[in-house]
Amino acid sequence: MSAPTHPLQVRDYRLIWLARFINTAATTAMVVVIGAQTYQLARSQYGMSEAQASFLLGILGLVQFIPFLLLTPLAGVLADRMDRRYVAAASCTVDLLIAVVLALANHQGFLTLPLLLTMAAAYGAARVFMGPAMSAITPNVVPPELLPKAVAVSSIAWQSAAILGPALGGFLLARNHALPYQFSAAMLGLGVIALLAIRHRAPPAAAKEPPLKLMADGAKFVLRERFLLGCVTLDLFAVLLGGATAMLPAFAYDVLHVGDFGLGVMRAAPALGAVIVATWLGFRPLARNVGSKMLWAVAVYGLATLLFGLSTHYWLSLVMLALLGAADSVSVFIRNTLVQLNTPDDKRGRVSSISGLAISASNELGEMQSGLAAALLGPVGAVALGGAGAILVTAIWAGLFPELKRAKTFAPQYRQKEPVS
């Protein structure tokens, strides 16, 4: 495949970038406000203690994960058997409807905890289809030799939007509780238009076999490729223990006392660190010793999480959140590039869905784990303990999967015995 200098390739890649930016800005704004309102309602209207409200934030993560767990196999098959543009656009439309419902609930005064939990579950169901479809579109437009740089540039879109979305969500929430959802609905409408305007070539369809067999084949492929299995499970268990974002409302309102806008800035700080790194990687993509760098990045992520949990100073907390975001960006960049380059196109949707399931499990189940730990230890103890756990997981995975340390480049022949000069 030639370089993406053909006008159609360039146009499609710009639309993919734009759609990812718009969707991320809209959904991160919406998600941070859902978390904030869940915590506030639990404390003010239901009279819950700090620990009880923190536990409810964990429940919020769980209700997002359950549909992700149930629907992931189907999402992967659809991304390999249907037009990926339409799958992503349908997911974006569901998010738009969620934003409209919550905007009306805030405007008309019928917002409740059950409604917030229901909409969070619907968001989890929509996101399971968005991830595999969007991940699998890019390799259809970008040739393999340019994919590492394309992944970095795509990460810039995601992380830039993840800075704008939460900060703007917190800012709008402080002024009117319906405004963040109105912003999200408008942005998601634009996202649907951008997705439907993509004209990428149709991918080769997966074999015409029963869906259950296709699902099983995708899972077997990941289990058979130890390197991919190590990459996916490293992120799963490290973030499962080290997730700090679920507890940010508790830190914003009851530990650091910085309010709605402070919460938005805290939620945006990891993305700020990530976008700085992603911008650097866009110009200087990693090319050597990628496996070792991924392991070190996850360890730094755990350390930054630990220090954030122990911090009582707002600015130090922001620095640690930015650092953990930067470290996570390196890990995600390496993992995503390796997964895409080491997966055949007819399996890419299914493998991306499995990777997405691991990411969701680490994020949403991590929120549940943090909520349970916070109920026992408080939010500070839960986050600090999780950061220490992420460091321990990194050390264990370095021993269990030596293939990770031996990965010198992004090439499919990653098991190289000698260092690359």
mmCIF file of N, CA and C in Angstrom, residues 124-228:
data_model
loop_
_atom_site.group_PDB
_atom_site.id
_atom_site.type_symbol
_atom_site.label_atom_id
_atom_site.label_comp_id
_atom_site.label_asym_id
_atom_site.label_seq_id
_atom_site.Cartn_x
_atom_site.Cartn_y
_atom_site.Cartn_z
ATOM 1 N N GLY A 124 -21.893 2.649 28.606
ATOM 2 C CA GLY A 124 -20.998 1.504 28.507
ATOM 3 C C GLY A 124 -21.345 0.615 27.332
ATOM 4 N N ALA A 125 -22.647 0.423 27.063
ATOM 5 C CA ALA A 125 -23.083 -0.396 25.939
ATOM 6 C C ALA A 125 -22.694 0.245 24.606
ATOM 7 N N ALA A 126 -22.838 1.566 24.514
ATOM 8 C CA ALA A 126 -22.476 2.246 23.268
ATOM 9 C C ALA A 126 -20.971 2.205 23.029
ATOM 10 N N ARG A 127 -20.205 2.386 24.088
ATOM 11 C CA ARG A 127 -18.749 2.472 23.941
ATOM 12 C C ARG A 127 -18.135 1.157 23.480
ATOM 13 N N VAL A 128 -18.767 0.026 23.823
ATOM 14 C CA VAL A 128 -18.203 -1.263 23.444
ATOM 15 C C VAL A 128 -18.175 -1.419 21.922
ATOM 16 N N PHE A 129 -19.107 -0.781 21.205
ATOM 17 C CA PHE A 129 -19.133 -0.868 19.754
ATOM 18 C C PHE A 129 -18.257 0.204 19.103
ATOM 19 N N MET A 130 -18.110 1.346 19.760
ATOM 20 C CA MET A 130 -17.306 2.423 19.202
ATOM 21 C C MET A 130 -15.825 2.040 19.112
ATOM 22 N N GLY A 131 -15.281 1.459 20.180
ATOM 23 C CA GLY A 131 -13.850 1.190 20.229
ATOM 24 C C GLY A 131 -13.332 0.302 19.118
ATOM 25 N N PRO A 132 -13.855 -0.932 18.943
ATOM 26 C CA PRO A 132 -13.342 -1.801 17.877
ATOM 27 C C PRO A 132 -13.523 -1.213 16.480
ATOM 28 N N ALA A 133 -14.666 -0.559 16.251
ATOM 29 C CA ALA A 133 -14.914 0.000 14.921
ATOM 30 C C ALA A 133 -13.919 1.103 14.596
ATOM 31 N N MET A 134 -13.704 2.048 15.516
ATOM 32 C CA MET A 134 -12.775 3.140 15.276
ATOM 33 C C MET A 134 -11.335 2.646 15.170
ATOM 34 N N SER A 135 -10.944 1.715 16.023
ATOM 35 C CA SER A 135 -9.575 1.200 15.976
ATOM 36 C C SER A 135 -9.286 0.486 14.671
ATOM 37 N N ALA A 136 -10.293 -0.205 14.136
ATOM 38 C CA ALA A 136 -10.087 -1.006 12.933
ATOM 39 C C ALA A 136 -10.170 -0.190 11.645
ATOM 40 N N ILE A 137 -10.715 1.023 11.690
ATOM 41 C CA ILE A 137 -10.807 1.847 10.488
ATOM 42 C C ILE A 137 -9.432 2.360 10.075
ATOM 43 N N THR A 138 -8.642 2.840 11.032
ATOM 44 C CA THR A 138 -7.378 3.512 10.714
ATOM 45 C C THR A 138 -6.445 2.667 9.861
ATOM 46 N N PRO A 139 -6.198 1.374 10.178
ATOM 47 C CA PRO A 139 -5.293 0.588 9.327
ATOM 48 C C PRO A 139 -5.802 0.402 7.907
ATOM 49 N N ASN A 140 -7.099 0.627 7.643
ATOM 50 C CA ASN A 140 -7.603 0.559 6.284
ATOM 51 C C ASN A 140 -7.208 1.782 5.470
ATOM 52 N N VAL A 141 -6.813 2.854 6.136
ATOM 53 C CA VAL A 141 -6.460 4.097 5.461
ATOM 54 C C VAL A 141 -4.955 4.325 5.460
ATOM 55 N N VAL A 142 -4.296 3.937 6.557
ATOM 56 C CA VAL A 142 -2.871 4.227 6.738
ATOM 57 C C VAL A 142 -2.046 2.969 6.460
ATOM 58 N N PRO A 143 -0.981 3.045 5.662
ATOM 59 C CA PRO A 143 -0.139 1.876 5.402
ATOM 60 C C PRO A 143 0.635 1.457 6.640
ATOM 61 N N PRO A 144 1.035 0.176 6.725
ATOM 62 C CA PRO A 144 1.681 -0.335 7.939
ATOM 63 C C PRO A 144 2.908 0.447 8.371
ATOM 64 N N GLU A 145 3.724 0.901 7.412
ATOM 65 C CA GLU A 145 4.962 1.573 7.799
ATOM 66 C C GLU A 145 4.721 2.920 8.470
ATOM 67 N N LEU A 146 3.535 3.494 8.259
ATOM 68 C CA LEU A 146 3.213 4.782 8.880
ATOM 69 C C LEU A 146 2.252 4.642 10.054
ATOM 70 N N LEU A 147 1.851 3.409 10.373
ATOM 71 C CA LEU A 147 0.874 3.231 11.436
ATOM 72 C C LEU A 147 1.352 3.702 12.808
ATOM 73 N N PRO A 148 2.629 3.459 13.213
ATOM 74 C CA PRO A 148 3.056 3.987 14.523
ATOM 75 C C PRO A 148 2.856 5.495 14.656
ATOM 76 N N LYS A 149 3.210 6.221 13.591
ATOM 77 C CA LYS A 149 3.011 7.676 13.651
ATOM 78 C C LYS A 149 1.527 8.016 13.653
ATOM 79 N N ALA A 150 0.733 7.266 12.896
ATOM 80 C CA ALA A 150 -0.705 7.526 12.865
ATOM 81 C C ALA A 150 -1.335 7.266 14.227
ATOM 82 N N VAL A 151 -0.891 6.218 14.913
ATOM 83 C CA VAL A 151 -1.406 5.940 16.255
ATOM 84 C C VAL A 151 -1.075 7.094 17.198
ATOM 85 N N ALA A 152 0.156 7.630 17.083
ATOM 86 C CA ALA A 152 0.540 8.752 17.938
ATOM 87 C C ALA A 152 -0.310 9.986 17.641
ATOM 88 N N VAL A 153 -0.527 10.268 16.351
ATOM 89 C CA VAL A 153 -1.341 11.428 15.978
ATOM 90 C C VAL A 153 -2.783 11.233 16.437
ATOM 91 N N SER A 154 -3.302 9.997 16.293
ATOM 92 C CA SER A 154 -4.650 9.705 16.775
ATOM 93 C C SER A 154 -4.733 9.887 18.279
ATOM 94 N N SER A 155 -3.656 9.517 18.979
ATOM 95 C CA SER A 155 -3.632 9.703 20.424
ATOM 96 C C SER A 155 -3.689 11.177 20.793
ATOM 97 N N ILE A 156 -3.068 12.022 19.965
ATOM 98 C CA ILE A 156 -3.141 13.467 20.207
ATOM 99 C C ILE A 156 -4.597 13.925 20.157
ATOM 100 N N ALA A 157 -5.345 13.422 19.171
ATOM 101 C CA ALA A 157 -6.762 13.784 19.065
ATOM 102 C C ALA A 157 -7.507 13.369 20.321
ATOM 103 N N TRP A 158 -7.290 12.119 20.737
ATOM 104 C CA TRP A 158 -8.005 11.596 21.899
ATOM 105 C C TRP A 158 -7.635 12.358 23.163
ATOM 106 N N GLN A 159 -6.335 12.554 23.380
ATOM 107 C CA GLN A 159 -5.899 13.182 24.618
ATOM 108 C C GLN A 159 -6.215 14.672 24.643
ATOM 109 N N SER A 160 -6.115 15.350 23.504
ATOM 110 C CA SER A 160 -6.474 16.770 23.459
ATOM 111 C C SER A 160 -7.948 16.951 23.824
ATOM 112 N N ALA A 161 -8.777 16.082 23.264
ATOM 113 C CA ALA A 161 -10.199 16.151 23.583
ATOM 114 C C ALA A 161 -10.457 15.793 25.038
ATOM 115 N N ALA A 162 -9.635 14.878 25.579
ATOM 116 C CA ALA A 162 -9.800 14.485 26.977
ATOM 117 C C ALA A 162 -9.332 15.571 27.933
ATOM 118 N N ILE A 163 -8.608 16.558 27.438
ATOM 119 C CA ILE A 163 -8.297 17.755 28.231
ATOM 120 C C ILE A 163 -9.477 18.728 28.164
ATOM 121 N N LEU A 164 -9.935 18.990 26.942
ATOM 122 C CA LEU A 164 -11.012 19.950 26.732
ATOM 123 C C LEU A 164 -12.318 19.494 27.382
ATOM 124 N N GLY A 165 -12.678 18.220 27.161
ATOM 125 C CA GLY A 165 -13.974 17.736 27.619
ATOM 126 C C GLY A 165 -14.195 17.854 29.118
ATOM 127 N N PRO A 166 -13.351 17.241 29.962
ATOM 128 C CA PRO A 166 -13.580 17.324 31.406
ATOM 129 C C PRO A 166 -13.506 18.742 31.953
ATOM 130 N N ALA A 167 -12.514 19.527 31.479
ATOM 131 C CA ALA A 167 -12.387 20.896 31.980
ATOM 132 C C ALA A 167 -13.630 21.711 31.630
ATOM 133 N N LEU A 168 -14.089 21.578 30.392
ATOM 134 C CA LEU A 168 -15.278 22.310 29.978
ATOM 135 C C LEU A 168 -16.518 21.770 30.687
ATOM 136 N N GLY A 169 -16.553 20.443 30.903
ATOM 137 C CA GLY A 169 -17.679 19.861 31.628
ATOM 138 C C GLY A 169 -17.784 20.412 33.037
ATOM 139 N N GLY A 170 -16.642 20.493 33.753
ATOM 140 C CA GLY A 170 -16.654 21.061 35.098
ATOM 141 C C GLY A 170 -17.012 22.533 35.094
ATOM 142 N N PHE A 171 -16.489 23.263 34.112
ATOM 143 C CA PHE A 171 -16.781 24.694 34.000
ATOM 144 C C PHE A 171 -18.275 24.931 33.768
ATOM 145 N N LEU A 172 -18.871 24.169 32.843
ATOM 146 C CA LEU A 172 -20.297 24.329 32.545
ATOM 147 C C LEU A 172 -21.168 23.854 33.705
ATOM 148 N N LEU A 173 -20.751 22.790 34.384
ATOM 149 C CA LEU A 173 -21.518 22.282 35.520
ATOM 150 C C LEU A 173 -21.622 23.322 36.625
ATOM 151 N N ALA A 174 -20.555 24.091 36.830
ATOM 152 C CA ALA A 174 -20.555 25.105 37.877
ATOM 153 C C ALA A 174 -21.550 26.231 37.571
ATOM 154 N N ARG A 175 -21.974 26.349 36.297
ATOM 155 C CA ARG A 175 -22.882 27.420 35.912
ATOM 156 C C ARG A 175 -24.324 26.947 35.742
ATOM 157 N N ASN A 176 -24.478 25.786 35.145
ATOM 158 C CA ASN A 176 -25.825 25.242 34.960
ATOM 159 C C ASN A 176 -25.683 23.740 34.743
ATOM 160 N N HIS A 177 -26.438 22.957 35.486
ATOM 161 C CA HIS A 177 -26.246 21.509 35.447
ATOM 162 C C HIS A 177 -26.657 20.880 34.119
ATOM 163 N N ALA A 178 -27.449 21.566 33.326
ATOM 164 C CA ALA A 178 -27.843 21.004 32.033
ATOM 165 C C ALA A 178 -26.842 21.321 30.930
ATOM 166 N N LEU A 179 -26.038 22.370 31.108
ATOM 167 C CA LEU A 179 -25.148 22.830 30.041
ATOM 168 C C LEU A 179 -24.134 21.779 29.571
ATOM 169 N N PRO A 180 -23.474 21.025 30.451
ATOM 170 C CA PRO A 180 -22.498 20.038 29.951
ATOM 171 C C PRO A 180 -23.130 19.010 29.017
ATOM 172 N N TYR A 181 -24.347 18.602 29.318
ATOM 173 C CA TYR A 181 -25.020 17.611 28.482
ATOM 174 C C TYR A 181 -25.476 18.222 27.158
ATOM 175 N N GLN A 182 -25.859 19.490 27.173
ATOM 176 C CA GLN A 182 -26.209 20.159 25.926
ATOM 177 C C GLN A 182 -24.990 20.289 25.014
ATOM 178 N N PHE A 183 -23.848 20.616 25.618
ATOM 179 C CA PHE A 183 -22.596 20.671 24.852
ATOM 180 C C PHE A 183 -22.284 19.302 24.247
ATOM 181 N N SER A 184 -22.419 18.247 25.039
ATOM 182 C CA SER A 184 -22.112 16.901 24.561
ATOM 183 C C SER A 184 -23.028 16.506 23.416
ATOM 184 N N ALA A 185 -24.316 16.814 23.533
ATOM 185 C CA ALA A 185 -25.258 16.456 22.480
ATOM 186 C C ALA A 185 -24.911 17.139 21.163
ATOM 187 N N ALA A 186 -24.569 18.428 21.227
ATOM 188 C CA ALA A 186 -24.206 19.155 20.012
ATOM 189 C C ALA A 186 -22.947 18.577 19.372
ATOM 190 N N MET A 187 -21.941 18.280 20.186
ATOM 191 C CA MET A 187 -20.694 17.726 19.666
ATOM 192 C C MET A 187 -20.910 16.338 19.055
ATOM 193 N N LEU A 188 -21.711 15.520 19.705
ATOM 194 C CA LEU A 188 -21.946 14.168 19.196
ATOM 195 C C LEU A 188 -22.702 14.178 17.876
ATOM 196 N N GLY A 189 -23.573 15.159 17.685
ATOM 197 C CA GLY A 189 -24.231 15.303 16.387
ATOM 198 C C GLY A 189 -23.223 15.546 15.285
ATOM 199 N N LEU A 190 -22.224 16.389 15.553
ATOM 200 C CA LEU A 190 -21.150 16.628 14.576
ATOM 201 C C LEU A 190 -20.322 15.367 14.364
ATOM 202 N N GLY A 191 -20.134 14.604 15.434
ATOM 203 C CA GLY A 191 -19.360 13.373 15.318
ATOM 204 C C GLY A 191 -20.019 12.365 14.393
ATOM 205 N N VAL A 192 -21.337 12.238 14.476
ATOM 206 C CA VAL A 192 -22.058 11.326 13.581
ATOM 207 C C VAL A 192 -21.862 11.742 12.129
ATOM 208 N N ILE A 193 -21.933 13.042 11.861
ATOM 209 C CA ILE A 193 -21.755 13.540 10.493
ATOM 210 C C ILE A 193 -20.353 13.211 9.984
ATOM 211 N N ALA A 194 -19.336 13.431 10.822
ATOM 212 C CA ALA A 194 -17.960 13.157 10.404
ATOM 213 C C ALA A 194 -17.754 11.673 10.098
ATOM 214 N N LEU A 195 -18.315 10.799 10.922
ATOM 215 C CA LEU A 195 -18.154 9.357 10.712
ATOM 216 C C LEU A 195 -18.817 8.909 9.411
ATOM 217 N N LEU A 196 -19.995 9.415 9.141
ATOM 218 C CA LEU A 196 -20.702 9.010 7.931
ATOM 219 C C LEU A 196 -20.055 9.572 6.665
ATOM 220 N N ALA A 197 -19.225 10.607 6.808
ATOM 221 C CA ALA A 197 -18.554 11.191 5.647
ATOM 222 C C ALA A 197 -17.282 10.445 5.258
ATOM 223 N N ILE A 198 -16.795 9.527 6.122
ATOM 224 C CA ILE A 198 -15.593 8.749 5.807
ATOM 225 C C ILE A 198 -15.887 7.823 4.634
ATOM 226 N N ARG A 199 -14.945 7.698 3.705
ATOM 227 C CA ARG A 199 -15.149 6.868 2.518
ATOM 228 C C ARG A 199 -14.022 5.846 2.366
ATOM 229 N N HIS A 200 -13.590 5.273 3.489
ATOM 230 C CA HIS A 200 -12.492 4.306 3.433
ATOM 231 C C HIS A 200 -12.921 3.052 2.670
ATOM 232 N N ARG A 201 -11.934 2.345 2.135
ATOM 233 C CA ARG A 201 -12.226 1.117 1.405
ATOM 234 C C ARG A 201 -12.809 0.083 2.363
ATOM 235 N N ALA A 202 -13.694 -0.747 1.857
ATOM 236 C CA ALA A 202 -14.297 -1.785 2.695
ATOM 237 C C ALA A 202 -13.243 -2.825 3.051
ATOM 238 N N PRO A 203 -13.143 -3.225 4.313
ATOM 239 C CA PRO A 203 -12.163 -4.238 4.696
ATOM 240 C C PRO A 203 -12.595 -5.612 4.211
ATOM 241 N N PRO A 204 -11.654 -6.536 4.056
ATOM 242 C CA PRO A 204 -12.052 -7.898 3.711
ATOM 243 C C PRO A 204 -12.930 -8.482 4.810
ATOM 244 N N ALA A 205 -14.048 -9.035 4.409
ATOM 245 C CA ALA A 205 -14.980 -9.564 5.409
ATOM 246 C C ALA A 205 -14.384 -10.779 6.103
ATOM 247 N N ALA A 206 -14.737 -10.925 7.371
ATOM 248 C CA ALA A 206 -14.326 -12.128 8.076
ATOM 249 C C ALA A 206 -14.973 -13.336 7.421
ATOM 250 N N ALA A 207 -14.392 -14.489 7.631
ATOM 251 C CA ALA A 207 -14.907 -15.708 7.036
ATOM 252 C C ALA A 207 -16.395 -15.862 7.348
ATOM 253 N N LYS A 208 -17.143 -16.368 6.357
ATOM 254 C CA LYS A 208 -18.585 -16.540 6.542
ATOM 255 C C LYS A 208 -18.842 -17.752 7.426
ATOM 256 N N GLU A 209 -18.588 -17.592 8.667
ATOM 257 C CA GLU A 209 -18.747 -18.668 9.631
ATOM 258 C C GLU A 209 -19.689 -18.199 10.733
ATOM 259 N N PRO A 210 -20.219 -19.109 11.537
ATOM 260 C CA PRO A 210 -21.124 -18.705 12.617
ATOM 261 C C PRO A 210 -20.477 -17.683 13.545
ATOM 262 N N PRO A 211 -21.233 -16.688 14.020
ATOM 263 C CA PRO A 211 -20.663 -15.645 14.884
ATOM 264 C C PRO A 211 -19.948 -16.188 16.109
ATOM 265 N N LEU A 212 -20.492 -17.244 16.723
ATOM 266 C CA LEU A 212 -19.841 -17.778 17.918
ATOM 267 C C LEU A 212 -18.457 -18.329 17.592
ATOM 268 N N LYS A 213 -18.319 -18.936 16.414
ATOM 269 C CA LYS A 213 -17.002 -19.446 16.028
ATOM 270 C C LYS A 213 -16.045 -18.292 15.757
ATOM 271 N N LEU A 214 -16.546 -17.239 15.132
ATOM 272 C CA LEU A 214 -15.698 -16.059 14.886
ATOM 273 C C LEU A 214 -15.222 -15.465 16.209
ATOM 274 N N MET A 215 -16.123 -15.366 17.183
ATOM 275 C CA MET A 215 -15.732 -14.847 18.496
ATOM 276 C C MET A 215 -14.650 -15.723 19.112
ATOM 277 N N ALA A 216 -14.858 -17.035 19.046
ATOM 278 C CA ALA A 216 -13.889 -17.952 19.646
ATOM 279 C C ALA A 216 -12.547 -17.866 18.949
ATOM 280 N N ASP A 217 -12.558 -17.715 17.615
ATOM 281 C CA ASP A 217 -11.298 -17.614 16.874
ATOM 282 C C ASP A 217 -10.515 -16.373 17.292
ATOM 283 N N GLY A 218 -11.226 -15.259 17.511
ATOM 284 C CA GLY A 218 -10.535 -14.037 17.947
ATOM 285 C C GLY A 218 -9.893 -14.214 19.307
ATOM 286 N N ALA A 219 -10.620 -14.866 20.232
ATOM 287 C CA ALA A 219 -10.065 -15.096 21.564
ATOM 288 C C ALA A 219 -8.883 -16.054 21.511
ATOM 289 N N LYS A 220 -8.988 -17.112 20.688
ATOM 290 C CA LYS A 220 -7.891 -18.070 20.566
ATOM 291 C C LYS A 220 -6.638 -17.407 20.000
ATOM 292 N N PHE A 221 -6.830 -16.484 19.066
ATOM 293 C CA PHE A 221 -5.674 -15.801 18.473
ATOM 294 C C PHE A 221 -4.899 -15.031 19.534
ATOM 295 N N VAL A 222 -5.618 -14.316 20.392
ATOM 296 C CA VAL A 222 -4.951 -13.547 21.444
ATOM 297 C C VAL A 222 -4.275 -14.477 22.442
ATOM 298 N N LEU A 223 -4.954 -15.547 22.833
ATOM 299 C CA LEU A 223 -4.374 -16.476 23.801
ATOM 300 C C LEU A 223 -3.145 -17.181 23.226
ATOM 301 N N ARG A 224 -3.139 -17.426 21.922
ATOM 302 C CA ARG A 224 -2.012 -18.119 21.296
ATOM 303 C C ARG A 224 -0.788 -17.216 21.159
ATOM 304 N N GLU A 225 -1.017 -15.932 20.951
ATOM 305 C CA GLU A 225 0.090 -14.979 20.793
ATOM 306 C C GLU A 225 0.466 -14.439 22.164
ATOM 307 N N ARG A 226 1.475 -15.029 22.787
ATOM 308 C CA ARG A 226 1.843 -14.659 24.154
ATOM 309 C C ARG A 226 2.187 -13.186 24.282
ATOM 310 N N PHE A 227 2.804 -12.620 23.265
ATOM 311 C CA PHE A 227 3.184 -11.213 23.344
ATOM 312 C C PHE A 227 1.951 -10.323 23.457
ATOM 313 N N LEU A 228 0.956 -10.584 22.584
ATOM 314 C CA LEU A 228 -0.276 -9.799 22.651
ATOM 315 C C LEU A 228 -0.991 -10.024 23.976
#
